[in-house]
Coordinates of C-alpha atoms in Angstrom, one line a residue:
Chain F
M262 CA -10.9 49.9 -72.9
T263 CA -13.8 47.9 -74.5
R264 CA -16.6 46.2 -72.6
L265 CA -18.1 42.9 -73.4
H266 CA -21.4 42.8 -75.3
P267 CA -24.4 44.0 -73.2
L268 CA -26.3 40.8 -73.8
T269 CA -23.5 39.2 -71.7
V270 CA -25.5 40.0 -68.6
P271 CA -28.8 38.3 -69.4
Y272 CA -27.1 35.4 -71.0
R273 CA -24.8 34.7 -68.1
V274 CA -27.7 35.3 -65.7
V275 CA -29.8 32.7 -67.4
S276 CA -27.0 30.2 -67.7
S277 CA -26.0 30.5 -64.0
L278 CA -29.7 30.4 -62.9
G279 CA -29.3 26.6 -63.0
S280 CA -27.6 26.8 -59.6
V281 CA -30.4 28.9 -58.2
V282 CA -32.9 26.3 -59.4
A283 CA -30.8 23.7 -57.6
L284 CA -30.9 25.8 -54.5
I285 CA -34.7 26.0 -54.8
V286 CA -35.0 22.3 -55.1
V287 CA -32.9 21.8 -52.0
S288 CA -34.9 24.3 -50.0
T289 CA -38.2 22.6 -51.1
F290 CA -37.0 19.6 -49.2
L291 CA -36.0 21.7 -46.2
D292 CA -39.3 23.6 -46.3
A293 CA -41.5 20.9 -44.7
G294 CA -44.1 23.4 -43.6
G295 CA -45.6 24.2 -47.0
P296 CA -48.1 21.6 -48.0
D297 CA -48.1 22.9 -51.6
G298 CA -44.3 22.5 -51.8
V299 CA -43.7 26.3 -52.2
G300 CA -43.3 27.8 -48.8
P301 CA -41.8 31.1 -47.7
V302 CA -38.3 29.7 -47.3
V303 CA -38.3 28.6 -50.9
V304 CA -39.4 32.0 -52.1
A305 CA -36.9 33.8 -49.9
V306 CA -34.0 31.6 -51.0
G307 CA -35.0 31.9 -54.6
A308 CA -35.3 35.7 -54.5
V309 CA -31.9 36.1 -52.7
G310 CA -30.4 33.7 -55.3
V311 CA -31.7 35.6 -58.3
V312 CA -30.7 39.0 -56.9
A313 CA -27.2 37.7 -56.1
V314 CA -26.8 36.2 -59.6
L315 CA -28.1 39.4 -61.2
G316 CA -25.8 41.6 -59.1
Y317 CA -22.8 39.4 -59.6
Q318 CA -23.2 39.1 -63.4
Y319 CA -23.8 42.9 -63.8
A320 CA -20.7 43.6 -61.7
Y321 CA -18.7 41.0 -63.8
Y322 CA -19.8 42.9 -67.0
R323 CA -19.0 46.3 -65.5
R324 CA -15.6 45.2 -64.3
F325 CA -14.5 43.3 -67.4
E326 CA -12.6 45.4 -69.9
Y327 CA -10.1 44.6 -72.7
T328 CA -8.1 46.5 -75.2
V329 CA -5.5 46.0 -77.8
T330 CA -2.5 48.3 -77.3
G331 CA 0.4 48.6 -79.7
D332 CA 1.9 45.2 -79.0
S333 CA -0.2 43.5 -76.4
F334 CA -3.7 42.4 -75.5
D335 CA -4.7 43.7 -72.1
V336 CA -7.6 42.4 -70.0
A337 CA -8.8 43.8 -66.7
S338 CA -11.3 41.6 -64.9
G339 CA -12.6 40.2 -61.6
V340 CA -15.4 41.3 -59.3
F341 CA -13.9 40.4 -55.9
S342 CA -10.2 40.0 -56.7
R343 CA -9.0 42.1 -59.6
Q344 CA -6.8 40.7 -62.3
R345 CA -4.9 42.5 -65.1
R346 CA -3.4 40.3 -67.8
E347 CA -1.2 41.5 -70.6
V348 CA -0.6 39.1 -73.4
P349 CA 2.2 40.1 -75.9
L350 CA 0.7 39.8 -79.4
S351 CA 3.8 38.0 -80.6
R352 CA 3.1 35.2 -78.1
V353 CA -0.4 34.5 -79.2
Q354 CA -0.6 31.0 -80.5
N355 CA -4.3 30.4 -81.4
V356 CA -7.4 32.5 -81.4
D357 CA -10.7 30.5 -81.4
V358 CA -14.2 31.7 -81.8
S359 CA -17.3 29.6 -80.9
Q360 CA -21.0 30.2 -81.0
N361 CA -23.7 27.8 -79.9
I362 CA -27.2 28.0 -81.4
L363 CA -28.6 30.5 -78.9
Q364 CA -25.5 32.6 -79.2
R365 CA -25.8 32.7 -82.9
V366 CA -29.4 33.9 -82.6
L367 CA -28.3 36.6 -80.2
G368 CA -25.2 37.5 -82.4
I369 CA -22.7 37.0 -79.7
A370 CA -19.6 34.8 -79.6
V371 CA -16.9 33.4 -77.2
V372 CA -13.3 34.4 -78.1
E373 CA -10.5 32.3 -76.6
I374 CA -6.9 33.2 -76.9
E375 CA -4.1 30.7 -76.3
T376 CA -0.4 31.2 -75.6
A377 CA 2.2 28.5 -75.1
G378 CA 2.3 28.9 -71.3
G379 CA 0.0 27.4 -68.7
G380 CA -2.3 24.5 -68.9
E381 CA -5.5 26.4 -69.6
T382 CA -6.9 29.0 -72.0
E383 CA -5.2 32.3 -71.2
V384 CA -7.9 34.7 -72.1
A385 CA -11.6 33.9 -72.6
L386 CA -14.0 36.7 -73.6
R387 CA -17.6 35.7 -72.8
F388 CA -19.2 37.3 -74.8
V389 CA -18.5 39.7 -77.5
D390 CA -20.4 40.8 -80.6
A391 CA -19.9 38.4 -83.5
A392 CA -18.4 41.1 -85.7
E393 CA -16.1 42.2 -82.9
A394 CA -15.0 38.5 -82.6
D395 CA -14.0 38.6 -86.3
R396 CA -12.2 41.9 -85.8
L397 CA -10.3 40.7 -82.8
T398 CA -9.2 37.6 -84.7
D399 CA -7.8 39.8 -87.5
V400 CA -6.1 42.2 -85.2
L401 CA -4.6 39.5 -82.9
Q402 CA -3.3 37.3 -85.6
G403 CA -2.5 40.0 -88.1
R404 CA 0.2 41.2 -85.8
T405 CA 1.7 37.9 -85.0
T406 CA 2.8 37.4 -88.5
A407 CA 5.3 39.3 -90.5
A408 CA 3.0 39.7 -93.5
A409 CA -0.2 41.0 -92.0
A410 CA -3.2 40.2 -94.1
P411 CA -5.5 43.0 -94.8
T412 CA -8.6 42.9 -92.7
G413 CA -11.6 41.3 -94.5
D414 CA -9.4 39.3 -96.9
R415 CA -11.1 35.9 -96.8
G416 CA -8.0 34.2 -98.2
E417 CA -7.5 31.2 -100.4
T418 CA -9.6 28.0 -99.6
L419 CA -7.2 25.1 -99.0
F420 CA -9.8 22.5 -98.2
E421 CA -13.5 22.2 -98.0
L422 CA -15.3 19.1 -96.7
D423 CA -18.2 18.4 -99.1
D424 CA -21.3 16.5 -98.1
D425 CA -20.2 13.1 -99.5
A426 CA -16.8 13.3 -97.7
L427 CA -18.6 14.3 -94.5
L428 CA -20.9 11.3 -94.7
V429 CA -17.9 9.0 -95.3
L430 CA -16.1 10.7 -92.4
S431 CA -19.1 10.1 -90.1
A432 CA -19.4 6.5 -91.1
L433 CA -15.7 5.9 -90.7
S434 CA -15.4 7.7 -87.4
F435 CA -16.0 4.7 -85.3
D436 CA -13.9 5.5 -82.3
L437 CA -12.0 2.4 -81.4
R438 CA -11.3 3.8 -78.0
L439 CA -15.0 3.0 -77.3
F440 CA -13.7 -0.5 -76.7
S441 CA -11.6 0.7 -73.9
V442 CA -14.7 1.4 -71.8
V443 CA -15.8 -2.3 -72.2
P444 CA -13.8 -3.6 -69.2
T445 CA -15.2 -0.8 -67.0
L446 CA -18.7 -1.4 -68.2
S447 CA -18.5 -5.1 -67.8
A448 CA -17.2 -4.8 -64.3
F449 CA -20.5 -3.2 -63.4
G450 CA -22.9 -4.7 -65.8
A451 CA -21.4 -8.2 -66.3
P452 CA -22.7 -9.8 -63.1
A453 CA -26.3 -8.8 -63.7
A454 CA -26.0 -9.5 -67.4
L455 CA -24.5 -12.9 -66.9
R456 CA -27.1 -14.0 -64.5
Y457 CA -29.8 -12.8 -66.9
V458 CA -28.1 -14.8 -69.7
T459 CA -27.7 -18.0 -67.6
D460 CA -31.4 -17.8 -66.8
L461 CA -32.3 -18.1 -70.4
P462 CA -32.9 -21.5 -72.1
V463 CA -29.5 -23.0 -73.2
G464 CA -30.3 -22.6 -76.9
L465 CA -30.9 -18.9 -76.5
Q466 CA -27.8 -18.0 -74.5
L467 CA -25.3 -17.5 -77.3
P468 CA -27.8 -15.7 -79.6
A469 CA -28.6 -13.3 -76.7
V470 CA -24.9 -12.5 -76.1
A471 CA -24.4 -12.0 -79.8
V472 CA -27.4 -9.6 -80.1
A473 CA -26.1 -7.6 -77.1
V474 CA -22.6 -7.3 -78.6
V475 CA -23.9 -6.3 -82.0
A476 CA -26.3 -3.7 -80.5
T477 CA -23.5 -2.2 -78.4
V478 CA -21.2 -1.9 -81.4
V479 CA -23.9 -0.5 -83.7
G480 CA -25.1 1.9 -81.1
G481 CA -21.5 3.2 -80.4
W482 CA -21.0 3.5 -84.2
L483 CA -24.2 5.5 -84.6
L484 CA -23.4 7.8 -81.7
G485 CA -19.9 8.4 -83.1
A486 CA -21.3 9.1 -86.6
V487 CA -23.9 11.6 -85.5
G488 CA -21.3 13.4 -83.3
T489 CA -18.8 13.6 -86.1
Y490 CA -21.4 14.8 -88.6
V491 CA -22.5 17.6 -86.2
R492 CA -18.9 18.5 -85.4
Y493 CA -17.5 18.7 -88.8
H494 CA -20.4 20.0 -90.8
G495 CA -19.3 22.8 -93.1
F496 CA -15.6 22.3 -92.4
R497 CA -13.5 24.8 -94.3
L498 CA -9.8 25.6 -94.1
T499 CA -8.4 28.7 -95.7
Q500 CA -5.1 30.4 -95.8
V501 CA -5.0 34.1 -95.1
G502 CA -1.5 35.5 -95.3
E503 CA 0.7 33.4 -93.1
E504 CA -2.0 31.7 -91.1
L505 CA -4.6 29.0 -91.5
R506 CA -8.2 29.6 -90.6
Y507 CA -10.8 26.9 -89.9
E508 CA -14.5 27.0 -89.5
R509 CA -16.9 24.1 -88.8
G510 CA -19.9 22.9 -86.9
L511 CA -23.6 22.4 -87.6
L512 CA -25.2 23.5 -84.4
Q513 CA -22.3 25.1 -82.5
R514 CA -20.1 27.0 -84.9
Y515 CA -16.3 27.1 -84.3
S516 CA -13.8 29.1 -86.1
G517 CA -10.2 30.0 -85.4
T518 CA -6.7 30.7 -86.6
I519 CA -3.5 28.7 -86.6
P520 CA -0.4 30.8 -87.4
L521 CA 1.8 28.8 -89.7
E522 CA 4.8 30.4 -88.0
K523 CA 3.8 28.7 -84.7
L524 CA 3.2 25.2 -86.1
Q525 CA 5.2 22.6 -84.2
T526 CA 4.4 19.3 -85.9
V527 CA 2.2 17.9 -88.7
T528 CA 0.6 14.5 -88.4
V529 CA -1.1 12.4 -91.0
R530 CA -3.6 10.2 -89.3
E531 CA -5.3 7.1 -90.9
N532 CA -7.3 4.5 -89.0
V533 CA -7.6 1.0 -90.3
L534 CA -10.9 1.8 -92.1
M535 CA -9.6 5.0 -93.7
R536 CA -6.6 3.1 -95.0
Q537 CA -8.9 0.6 -96.8
V538 CA -10.6 3.3 -98.8
G539 CA -7.5 5.5 -99.3
Y540 CA -8.5 8.4 -97.0
A541 CA -6.5 10.2 -94.4
A542 CA -6.7 13.1 -92.0
L543 CA -4.2 15.8 -91.2
D544 CA -3.6 17.2 -87.7
V545 CA -1.4 20.1 -86.9
E546 CA 0.0 21.1 -83.5
T547 CA 0.8 24.4 -81.9
A548 CA 2.0 25.0 -78.4
G549 CA -1.3 26.6 -77.5
Y550 CA -3.3 23.7 -76.3
A551 CA -0.6 22.0 -74.2
G552 CA -2.0 18.9 -72.6
R553 CA -5.5 19.3 -74.1
G554 CA -7.4 18.7 -77.3
G555 CA -7.8 21.7 -79.5
P556 CA -11.2 23.1 -80.3
S557 CA -11.1 22.3 -84.0
G558 CA -12.0 18.8 -82.8
G559 CA -10.0 16.4 -80.7
S560 CA -6.5 17.4 -81.8
Q561 CA -6.3 20.3 -84.2
A562 CA -7.6 18.8 -87.4
A563 CA -6.5 20.7 -90.4
I564 CA -8.2 18.2 -92.6
P565 CA -10.8 15.9 -91.0
L566 CA -10.9 13.6 -94.0
A567 CA -9.7 13.7 -97.6
T568 CA -8.0 11.4 -100.0
R569 CA -4.5 10.5 -99.0
A570 CA -3.0 12.3 -101.9
A571 CA -4.8 15.6 -101.0
V572 CA -3.7 15.2 -97.4
L573 CA -0.1 14.7 -98.3
E574 CA -0.2 17.7 -100.7
L575 CA -1.5 20.0 -98.0
A576 CA 0.9 18.6 -95.5
R577 CA 3.8 19.3 -97.9
R578 CA 2.4 22.8 -98.6
I579 CA 2.6 23.5 -94.8
E580 CA 5.9 21.8 -94.2
P581 CA 7.7 21.1 -97.5
F582 CA 9.2 17.7 -96.5
G583 CA 10.5 15.6 -99.4
E584 CA 9.9 11.9 -100.3
V585 CA 9.8 9.7 -97.2
S586 CA 10.9 6.1 -97.1
L587 CA 10.6 4.8 -93.7
T588 CA 13.1 2.5 -92.0
A589 CA 11.4 -0.4 -90.2
P590 CA 12.5 -1.6 -86.8
P591 CA 14.8 -4.6 -86.7
E592 CA 13.0 -7.9 -87.3
R593 CA 13.4 -9.1 -83.7
A594 CA 10.9 -6.4 -82.8
R595 CA 8.3 -8.5 -84.6
D596 CA 9.1 -11.5 -82.5
R597 CA 8.8 -9.4 -79.4
Y598 CA 5.3 -8.3 -80.4
R599 CA 4.3 -11.9 -81.1
R600 CA 5.4 -13.0 -77.7
R601 CA 3.8 -10.0 -76.1
Y602 CA 0.4 -10.7 -77.7
R603 CA 0.6 -14.4 -76.7
L604 CA 1.3 -13.4 -73.1
A605 CA -1.5 -10.8 -73.2
S606 CA -4.1 -13.3 -74.5
L607 CA -3.0 -15.8 -71.8
G608 CA -3.5 -13.0 -69.2
V609 CA -6.9 -12.0 -70.5
A610 CA -8.1 -15.6 -70.7
T611 CA -6.9 -16.1 -67.1
V612 CA -8.8 -13.0 -65.9
I613 CA -12.0 -14.1 -67.7
A614 CA -11.8 -17.6 -66.3
A615 CA -11.2 -16.2 -62.8
V616 CA -13.9 -13.6 -62.9
G617 CA -16.4 -16.0 -64.6
W618 CA -15.6 -18.7 -62.0
W619 CA -16.2 -16.2 -59.2
L620 CA -19.4 -14.9 -60.6
V621 CA -21.2 -18.0 -62.1
G622 CA -19.1 -21.0 -61.1
T623 CA -17.6 -23.5 -63.4
T624 CA -20.0 -23.5 -66.3
W625 CA -19.4 -24.5 -69.9
L626 CA -19.9 -20.9 -70.9
V627 CA -17.0 -19.5 -68.8
G628 CA -14.7 -22.3 -70.0
A629 CA -15.7 -21.8 -73.6
V630 CA -15.2 -18.0 -73.5
A631 CA -11.8 -18.2 -71.7
G632 CA -10.6 -21.0 -74.0
G633 CA -11.8 -19.2 -77.1
V634 CA -10.0 -16.1 -76.1
L635 CA -6.8 -18.0 -75.4
V636 CA -6.9 -20.0 -78.7
G637 CA -8.0 -16.9 -80.7
G638 CA -5.4 -14.7 -79.1
V639 CA -2.6 -17.1 -79.7
A640 CA -3.7 -17.6 -83.3
L641 CA -3.9 -13.9 -83.9
A642 CA -0.6 -13.1 -82.2
G643 CA 1.4 -13.7 -85.4
P644 CA -0.7 -11.6 -87.8
G645 CA -1.1 -9.0 -85.0
A646 CA 2.7 -8.8 -84.5
R647 CA 3.2 -8.4 -88.3
A648 CA 0.6 -5.6 -88.4
T649 CA 2.1 -3.7 -85.5
Y650 CA 5.6 -4.2 -87.0
R651 CA 4.6 -3.1 -90.5
H652 CA 3.2 0.2 -89.3
R653 CA 6.2 1.3 -87.4
G654 CA 9.2 3.2 -88.7
Y655 CA 11.2 6.4 -88.9
D656 CA 13.1 8.4 -91.5
L657 CA 15.3 11.5 -91.6
V658 CA 14.6 13.6 -94.6
D659 CA 16.0 17.1 -95.4
G660 CA 15.0 19.3 -92.5
Y661 CA 12.5 16.9 -90.9
A662 CA 12.3 13.8 -88.9
V663 CA 9.4 11.5 -89.7
T664 CA 8.0 8.8 -87.3
R665 CA 5.2 6.4 -87.8
R666 CA 3.3 4.1 -85.4
G667 CA -0.1 2.5 -84.9
Y668 CA -2.1 -0.2 -86.7
W669 CA -5.6 0.8 -85.6
R670 CA -4.9 4.5 -85.7
R671 CA -1.7 5.0 -87.7
R672 CA 0.0 8.3 -87.2
T673 CA 2.8 9.6 -89.3
T674 CA 4.3 12.6 -87.6
V675 CA 6.6 15.1 -89.3
V676 CA 8.8 17.0 -86.9
P677 CA 10.8 19.9 -88.2
D678 CA 14.4 19.8 -87.1
Y679 CA 14.3 23.3 -85.6
R680 CA 11.1 22.5 -83.5
V681 CA 12.8 19.8 -81.4
Q682 CA 12.9 20.7 -77.7
T683 CA 14.6 17.6 -76.1
V684 CA 15.6 14.3 -77.5
G685 CA 15.0 11.3 -75.3
R686 CA 16.1 7.7 -75.7
R687 CA 14.1 5.2 -73.7
A688 CA 14.7 1.5 -73.2
S689 CA 12.5 -0.5 -70.9
I690 CA 13.8 -3.7 -69.3
F691 CA 11.9 -5.7 -71.9
Q692 CA 13.3 -3.6 -74.8
R693 CA 16.8 -4.1 -73.5
R694 CA 16.4 -7.9 -73.5
W695 CA 15.7 -7.6 -77.2
G696 CA 18.4 -5.0 -77.8
L697 CA 15.8 -2.3 -78.7
A698 CA 15.2 1.3 -77.7
S699 CA 12.8 4.1 -78.6
V700 CA 13.6 7.7 -79.4
E701 CA 11.3 10.5 -78.4
L702 CA 11.4 13.8 -80.3
D703 CA 9.8 16.2 -77.9
T704 CA 8.3 19.4 -79.3
A705 CA 6.3 22.2 -77.6
G706 CA 3.2 20.8 -79.3
S707 CA 0.3 19.7 -77.3
L708 CA 0.4 16.2 -76.1
S709 CA -2.5 14.7 -78.1
L710 CA -5.1 12.7 -76.5
A711 CA -4.3 9.7 -78.8
G712 CA -0.9 9.4 -77.1
P713 CA 2.5 10.8 -77.8
T714 CA 3.5 11.7 -81.3
G715 CA 7.0 11.9 -82.7
V716 CA 8.3 8.7 -81.2
A717 CA 10.4 6.2 -83.2
V718 CA 9.5 3.0 -81.4
D719 CA 11.8 -0.1 -81.1
L720 CA 14.9 0.8 -83.0
G721 CA 18.1 -1.2 -82.6
A722 CA 19.9 0.0 -79.5
E723 CA 22.8 1.4 -81.5
T724 CA 20.6 3.0 -84.1
A725 CA 18.6 4.7 -81.3
T726 CA 21.7 6.2 -79.8
T727 CA 22.9 7.4 -83.2
L728 CA 19.4 8.9 -84.0
Q729 CA 19.3 10.7 -80.7
E730 CA 22.7 12.4 -81.3
T731 CA 21.9 13.1 -84.9
V732 CA 18.6 14.8 -84.2
A733 CA 20.3 17.0 -81.5
D734 CA 23.0 17.9 -84.0
R735 CA 20.5 18.7 -86.7
L736 CA 18.6 21.0 -84.3
Q737 CA 21.8 23.0 -83.8
A738 CA 22.4 23.2 -87.5
A739 CA 18.9 24.2 -88.3
L740 CA 18.9 26.9 -85.6
S741 CA 22.2 28.3 -87.0
A742 CA 20.8 28.3 -90.5
R743 CA 17.6 30.0 -89.4
S744 CA 19.4 32.8 -87.5
A745 CA 21.8 33.3 -90.4
S746 CA 18.8 33.7 -92.8
A747 CA 17.2 36.0 -90.3
D748 CA 20.3 38.2 -90.2
D749 CA 20.2 38.4 -94.0
R750 CA 16.7 39.9 -93.9
P751 CA 16.6 43.6 -94.4
Chain G
M156 CA 30.6 12.2 -67.2
E157 CA 29.6 13.2 -63.7
R158 CA 28.0 11.0 -61.1
L159 CA 25.8 12.1 -58.3
H160 CA 27.2 12.7 -54.8
P161 CA 27.3 9.4 -52.9
R162 CA 25.3 11.0 -50.1
V163 CA 22.3 11.2 -52.4
R164 CA 21.7 7.6 -51.4
I165 CA 20.9 8.8 -47.8
V166 CA 18.2 11.1 -49.3
W167 CA 16.7 8.2 -51.3
A168 CA 17.0 5.8 -48.3
V169 CA 15.0 8.2 -46.2
S170 CA 12.2 8.3 -48.7
A171 CA 12.4 4.5 -49.0
V172 CA 12.0 4.2 -45.2
V173 CA 9.1 6.6 -45.3
S174 CA 7.2 4.6 -47.9
A175 CA 8.1 1.3 -46.1
V176 CA 6.6 2.8 -42.9
V177 CA 3.4 3.8 -44.7
V178 CA 3.1 0.4 -46.3
T179 CA 3.7 -1.3 -42.9
V180 CA 1.0 0.7 -41.2
L181 CA -1.5 0.0 -44.0
G182 CA -0.5 -3.6 -44.2
V183 CA -0.7 -4.2 -40.5
G184 CA -4.1 -2.5 -40.5
V185 CA -5.4 -4.7 -43.3
S186 CA -4.0 -7.9 -41.9
V187 CA -5.2 -7.3 -38.3
V188 CA -8.6 -5.8 -39.0
W189 CA -9.7 -7.3 -42.3
A190 CA -7.9 -10.6 -42.7
E191 CA -7.6 -11.2 -38.9
A192 CA -4.2 -12.7 -39.4
G193 CA -2.2 -10.8 -36.8
P194 CA 0.3 -8.1 -37.6
L195 CA 3.0 -10.3 -39.1
P196 CA 2.0 -10.2 -42.8
G197 CA 1.9 -6.4 -42.7
V198 CA 5.3 -6.1 -41.2
A199 CA 6.7 -8.6 -43.7
L200 CA 5.3 -6.6 -46.5
G201 CA 6.8 -3.4 -45.1
V202 CA 10.2 -5.1 -44.7
A203 CA 10.1 -6.3 -48.3
V204 CA 9.3 -2.8 -49.5
L205 CA 12.2 -1.5 -47.5
V206 CA 14.6 -4.1 -48.8
V207 CA 13.5 -3.6 -52.4
G208 CA 13.8 0.2 -52.0
L209 CA 17.3 0.0 -50.6
V210 CA 18.5 -2.3 -53.3
L211 CA 16.9 -0.2 -56.0
L212 CA 18.5 3.0 -54.8
Q213 CA 21.9 1.4 -55.0
F214 CA 21.2 0.6 -58.7
R215 CA 19.7 4.0 -59.3
Y216 CA 22.9 5.6 -58.0
R217 CA 25.1 3.4 -60.2
V218 CA 23.1 4.2 -63.3
W219 CA 22.8 8.0 -62.8
R220 CA 25.1 10.1 -65.0
F221 CA 25.0 13.6 -66.4
E222 CA 27.3 15.7 -68.5
V223 CA 27.4 19.4 -69.3
R224 CA 28.3 19.1 -73.0
D225 CA 29.1 21.9 -75.5
Q226 CA 25.6 22.4 -76.8
E227 CA 23.4 20.3 -74.6
L228 CA 22.9 18.7 -71.2
Y229 CA 23.2 14.9 -71.2
I230 CA 21.3 12.9 -68.6
R231 CA 21.1 9.1 -68.1
R232 CA 18.9 7.5 -65.5
G233 CA 16.5 4.7 -64.7
V234 CA 16.9 1.2 -63.3
F235 CA 14.1 -0.7 -65.2
T236 CA 13.5 1.8 -68.0
R237 CA 16.8 3.3 -69.0
V238 CA 16.2 6.9 -70.2
T239 CA 18.8 9.2 -71.6
T240 CA 17.8 12.8 -72.4
L241 CA 19.5 15.5 -74.4
V242 CA 18.5 19.0 -73.4
P243 CA 19.9 21.6 -75.8
Y244 CA 20.8 24.8 -73.9
V245 CA 18.9 26.8 -76.5
R246 CA 15.7 25.2 -75.3
V247 CA 16.2 25.9 -71.6
Q248 CA 13.4 28.2 -70.3
H249 CA 14.6 28.5 -66.7
V250 CA 16.7 26.7 -64.1
D251 CA 15.6 26.1 -60.5
S252 CA 17.7 24.9 -57.6
R253 CA 15.8 23.0 -54.9
R254 CA 16.8 21.8 -51.4
G255 CA 14.4 19.6 -49.5
P256 CA 14.6 19.1 -45.8
V257 CA 16.5 15.8 -46.0
E258 CA 18.8 17.1 -48.7
R259 CA 19.6 20.1 -46.5
L260 CA 20.5 17.8 -43.6
V261 CA 23.1 16.0 -45.7
G262 CA 24.3 19.2 -47.5
L263 CA 22.9 18.4 -50.9
G264 CA 20.5 20.0 -53.4
S265 CA 18.9 19.5 -56.8
V266 CA 18.8 21.4 -60.0
V267 CA 15.7 21.4 -62.2
V268 CA 15.9 22.4 -65.8
Y269 CA 12.7 23.4 -67.6
T270 CA 12.0 23.4 -71.3
A271 CA 8.8 24.2 -73.3
G272 CA 8.5 20.5 -74.4
S273 CA 5.2 18.7 -73.8
R274 CA 6.5 15.6 -72.1
G275 CA 9.5 15.6 -69.8
S276 CA 9.4 19.3 -69.8
D277 CA 11.3 19.4 -66.5
V278 CA 14.5 17.5 -65.8
T279 CA 15.8 17.1 -62.2
I280 CA 19.4 16.4 -61.3
P281 CA 19.5 15.4 -57.7
G282 CA 22.4 14.7 -55.4
L283 CA 24.6 17.8 -56.0
T284 CA 26.7 19.4 -53.3
R285 CA 25.6 22.9 -52.6
E286 CA 28.5 24.5 -54.4
R287 CA 28.1 22.1 -57.4
A288 CA 24.3 22.9 -57.6
E289 CA 25.0 26.6 -57.5
A290 CA 27.7 26.4 -60.1
L291 CA 25.6 24.1 -62.3
Q292 CA 22.6 26.4 -62.1
E293 CA 24.7 29.4 -63.0
R294 CA 26.5 27.6 -65.8
L295 CA 23.2 26.3 -67.3
R296 CA 21.7 29.7 -67.1
D297 CA 24.7 31.3 -68.9
L298 CA 24.7 28.6 -71.5
A299 CA 21.0 29.1 -72.1
I300 CA 21.4 32.9 -72.5
E301 CA 24.5 32.4 -74.7
S302 CA 22.8 30.0 -77.0
E303 CA 19.6 32.2 -77.3
R304 CA 19.0 32.8 -81.0
D305 CA 15.4 32.6 -81.6
D306 CA 12.4 32.6 -79.4
A307 CA 12.1 29.3 -77.5
V308 CA 8.7 28.1 -78.8

């Protein structure tokens, strides 16, 4: 059995002293007797807190042991209640290593091991020696794959994010989801802001609103850009044997492994800005991070940004799917979107009018904004519907099902036939009115934060039924073929 | 294709009554204390919820179908959003049977099928007689074992 790194104790003590400081602050308020603010109660509480933290962290260190046996990774831990966990090596999905700045100076690292079960990280080692982290990565992943890579082999570099691409990525990384906080923010800030605006001279009202909007947008963009720059600095993807390894991060370093054998789906992601300049990103999914984003940033980015051609080349190297020509939804789907967008702009305009009337009364500003939203929304409903429609589709190619959706963030997901878990067909009451239905190809991959992947949206009702049955049949065929080829192996 | 046992409507009706009672209590509370309009609006709201619930369960019962096919379990359900799901036996991780208090009173039970999928990873078939639930659970388990070829993830 191996222990954690000895520096674990001081590091964990310092990071948990935050709660002791909080205790001291609270007791300062309780300790009304001390005129200088530091009375005997504070000292006593502080001393007890520090001793308790020291004792607990030392006990944690003493009672945490791990070992790699022939075919499993065993961890014994727990100060008060003991836990013994055995993770079969063949079930390990991902191994991730991270180091923040302080940990890099101290030469320690966090190792996290993911399996397909459960909603959280199955094993977290805080902290081990940096070299030990590398060794564990090799040992844990080397055994999950048939062709174990020799330890120390740094593999073949598949992709490296150079400085120019990183800057482009940072500039393009404006997160459109930022806009989703606008309704929440305005619910709190709008009353005050509106009153402030209406106090201004009439000629300055519109410019003030415009400046505020621009400042918010630019600020959000800058924040996103800096965050992305720090997150993806030095991104590198290598292939070692039968697994992918990534490393990234300017301040906090992340590295980890993704076994090719465990890959569920591959997604090419392009937002509207990336499409203009011919760039794309590649996400891969394993079952390790079910329900959460992976530590390689959001979902598991295999390539954060590269030219579309380079992304497709790597995607095909991972999953050799052939030429894809997507089938669009029936044209009535477009009419459905147009009507939906018109109704939505009517709804938004009504809400704006109602809220504005409630907050500031019937002023020209409220009327102008509500009317503008209504007219603009109705005018944009047509182009919007066409855009939504144009970026949806599906295709069945040899061995894979491909689905695409999303105008702002277009995601093209490649689902291997043999990875399908269940096949669903879903038709809401509105879809049924238009004779449409969606088909959901469920895999064991993590449900990405950006929404479900592997969904063919708004097919004709008949087409959807056929697709559902076809995918289920292709799963059976693919599994038979795989087990036949497994039997052939010596 | 198999339908659910008609008595499943009793189980659903009980839960409709429960939610109607909750809504009535809340509604009466709000209409008496906050709106000072007497208990009538709250009661009306509760009755409306009850009626809608009772009508919906009738439709739900009519829509529900399942079928134990050769290679997969077929399920159809949903009044407003119609959902059909194919669960290949090879993907079944485990099968539970469940009997809630009301279900036990009317002699019914449910079977829950789990897969490793990320959404809809558990599928429940309610409204089975006790014998049918046991038989179905056993059959699904056997089919899952039989079809086991590769590891499930």
